[in-house]
GROMACS .gro file of C-alpha atoms in nm:
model
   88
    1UNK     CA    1  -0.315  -0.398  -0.901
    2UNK     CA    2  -0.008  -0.572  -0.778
    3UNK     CA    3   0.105  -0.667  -0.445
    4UNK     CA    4   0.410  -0.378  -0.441
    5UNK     CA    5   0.121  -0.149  -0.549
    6UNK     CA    6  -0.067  -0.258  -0.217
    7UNK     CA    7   0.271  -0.261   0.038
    8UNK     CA    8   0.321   0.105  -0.072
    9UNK     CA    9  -0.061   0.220  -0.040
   10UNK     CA   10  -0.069   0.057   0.307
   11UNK     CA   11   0.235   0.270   0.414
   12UNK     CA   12   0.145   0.564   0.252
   13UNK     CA   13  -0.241   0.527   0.464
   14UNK     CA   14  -0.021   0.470   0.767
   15UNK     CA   15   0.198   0.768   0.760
   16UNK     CA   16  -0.002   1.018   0.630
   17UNK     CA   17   0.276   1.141   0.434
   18UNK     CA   18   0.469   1.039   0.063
   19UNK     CA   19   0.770   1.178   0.188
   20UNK     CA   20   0.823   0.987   0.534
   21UNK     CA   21   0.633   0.646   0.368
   22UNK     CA   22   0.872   0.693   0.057
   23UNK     CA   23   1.171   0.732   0.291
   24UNK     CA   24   1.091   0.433   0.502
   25UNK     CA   25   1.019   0.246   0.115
   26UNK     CA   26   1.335   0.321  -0.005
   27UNK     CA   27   1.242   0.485  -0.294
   28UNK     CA   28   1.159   0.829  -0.443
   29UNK     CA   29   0.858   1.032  -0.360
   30UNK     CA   30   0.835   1.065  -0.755
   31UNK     CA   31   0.833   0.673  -0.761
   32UNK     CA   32   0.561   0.637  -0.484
   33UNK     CA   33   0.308   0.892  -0.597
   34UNK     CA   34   0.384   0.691  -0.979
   35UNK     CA   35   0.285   0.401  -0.816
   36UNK     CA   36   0.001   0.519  -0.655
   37UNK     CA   37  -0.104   0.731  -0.937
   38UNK     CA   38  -0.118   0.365  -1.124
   39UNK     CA   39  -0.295   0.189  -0.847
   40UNK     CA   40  -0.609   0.470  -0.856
   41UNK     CA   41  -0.588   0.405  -1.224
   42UNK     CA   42  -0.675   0.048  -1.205
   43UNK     CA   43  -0.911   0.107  -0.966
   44UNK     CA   44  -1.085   0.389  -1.085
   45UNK     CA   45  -1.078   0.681  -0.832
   46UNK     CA   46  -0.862   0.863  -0.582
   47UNK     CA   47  -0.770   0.623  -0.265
   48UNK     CA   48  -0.641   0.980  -0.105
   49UNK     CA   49  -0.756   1.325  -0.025
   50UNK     CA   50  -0.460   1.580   0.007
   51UNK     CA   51  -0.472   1.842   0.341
   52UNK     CA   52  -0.163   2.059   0.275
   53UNK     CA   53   0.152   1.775   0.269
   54UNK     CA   54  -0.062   1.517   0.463
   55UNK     CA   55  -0.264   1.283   0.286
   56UNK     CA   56  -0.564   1.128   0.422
   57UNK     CA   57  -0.746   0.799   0.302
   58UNK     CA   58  -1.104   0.879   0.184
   59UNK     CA   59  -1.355   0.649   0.204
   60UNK     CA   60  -1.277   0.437  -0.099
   61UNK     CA   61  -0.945   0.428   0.041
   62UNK     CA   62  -1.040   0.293   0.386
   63UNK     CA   63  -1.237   0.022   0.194
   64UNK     CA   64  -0.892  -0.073   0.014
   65UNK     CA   65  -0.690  -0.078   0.325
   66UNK     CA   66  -0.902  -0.312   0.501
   67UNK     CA   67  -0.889  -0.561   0.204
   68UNK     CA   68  -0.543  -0.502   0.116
   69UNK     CA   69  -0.453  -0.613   0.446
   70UNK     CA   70  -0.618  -0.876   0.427
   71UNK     CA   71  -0.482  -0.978   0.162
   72UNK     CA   72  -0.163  -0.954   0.212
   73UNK     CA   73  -0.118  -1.080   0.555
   74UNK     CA   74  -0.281  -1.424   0.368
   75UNK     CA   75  -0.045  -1.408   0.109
   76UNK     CA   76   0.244  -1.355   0.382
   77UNK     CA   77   0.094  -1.705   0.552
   78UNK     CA   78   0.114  -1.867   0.249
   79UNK     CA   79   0.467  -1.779   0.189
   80UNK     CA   80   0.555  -1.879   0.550
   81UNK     CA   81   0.383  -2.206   0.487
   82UNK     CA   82   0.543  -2.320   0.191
   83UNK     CA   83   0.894  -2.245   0.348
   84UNK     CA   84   0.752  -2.522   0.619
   85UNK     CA   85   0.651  -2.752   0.404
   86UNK     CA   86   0.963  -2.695   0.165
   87UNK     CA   87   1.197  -2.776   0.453
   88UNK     CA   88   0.972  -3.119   0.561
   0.00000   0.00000   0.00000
């Protein structure tokens, strides 16, 4: 799991939709479901279920989004905070 891996699950939760997360992305649907396809891998089960061309997190899925943003707003801090002290 990567942090890329996590950006693109956290759009993909928050439209609903590869096509319209993969547009905003820049990047392929192909790419995106790849991507996602890899992150369910490491993880071991679906983060999705599929209703027609929306997508809907599951259960598992709402657990990841929670932590992954979490985890990347943290990681966002620290980047912001290292710029800081860089420029001090």
């Amino acid at each position: 799991m990567n942090e890329q891996q996590l950006r693109y699950f956290i759009k993909v939760a928050e439209k609903q939709n590869l096509t319209l997360a993969a547009q905003e992305l820049i990047i392929s649907p192909p790419a995106l479901t790849a991507t996602l396809r890899r992150l369910e891998k490491d993880l071991g089960c679906q983060l999705f279920d599929h209703s027609g061309r929306n997508i809907v997190l599951n259960t598992r899925g709402q657990i990841l989004l929670q932590y992954a943003q979490t985890a990347l707003k943290a990681l966002d801090t620290a980047r912001e905070d290292i710029a800081l002290a860089q420029q001090h």
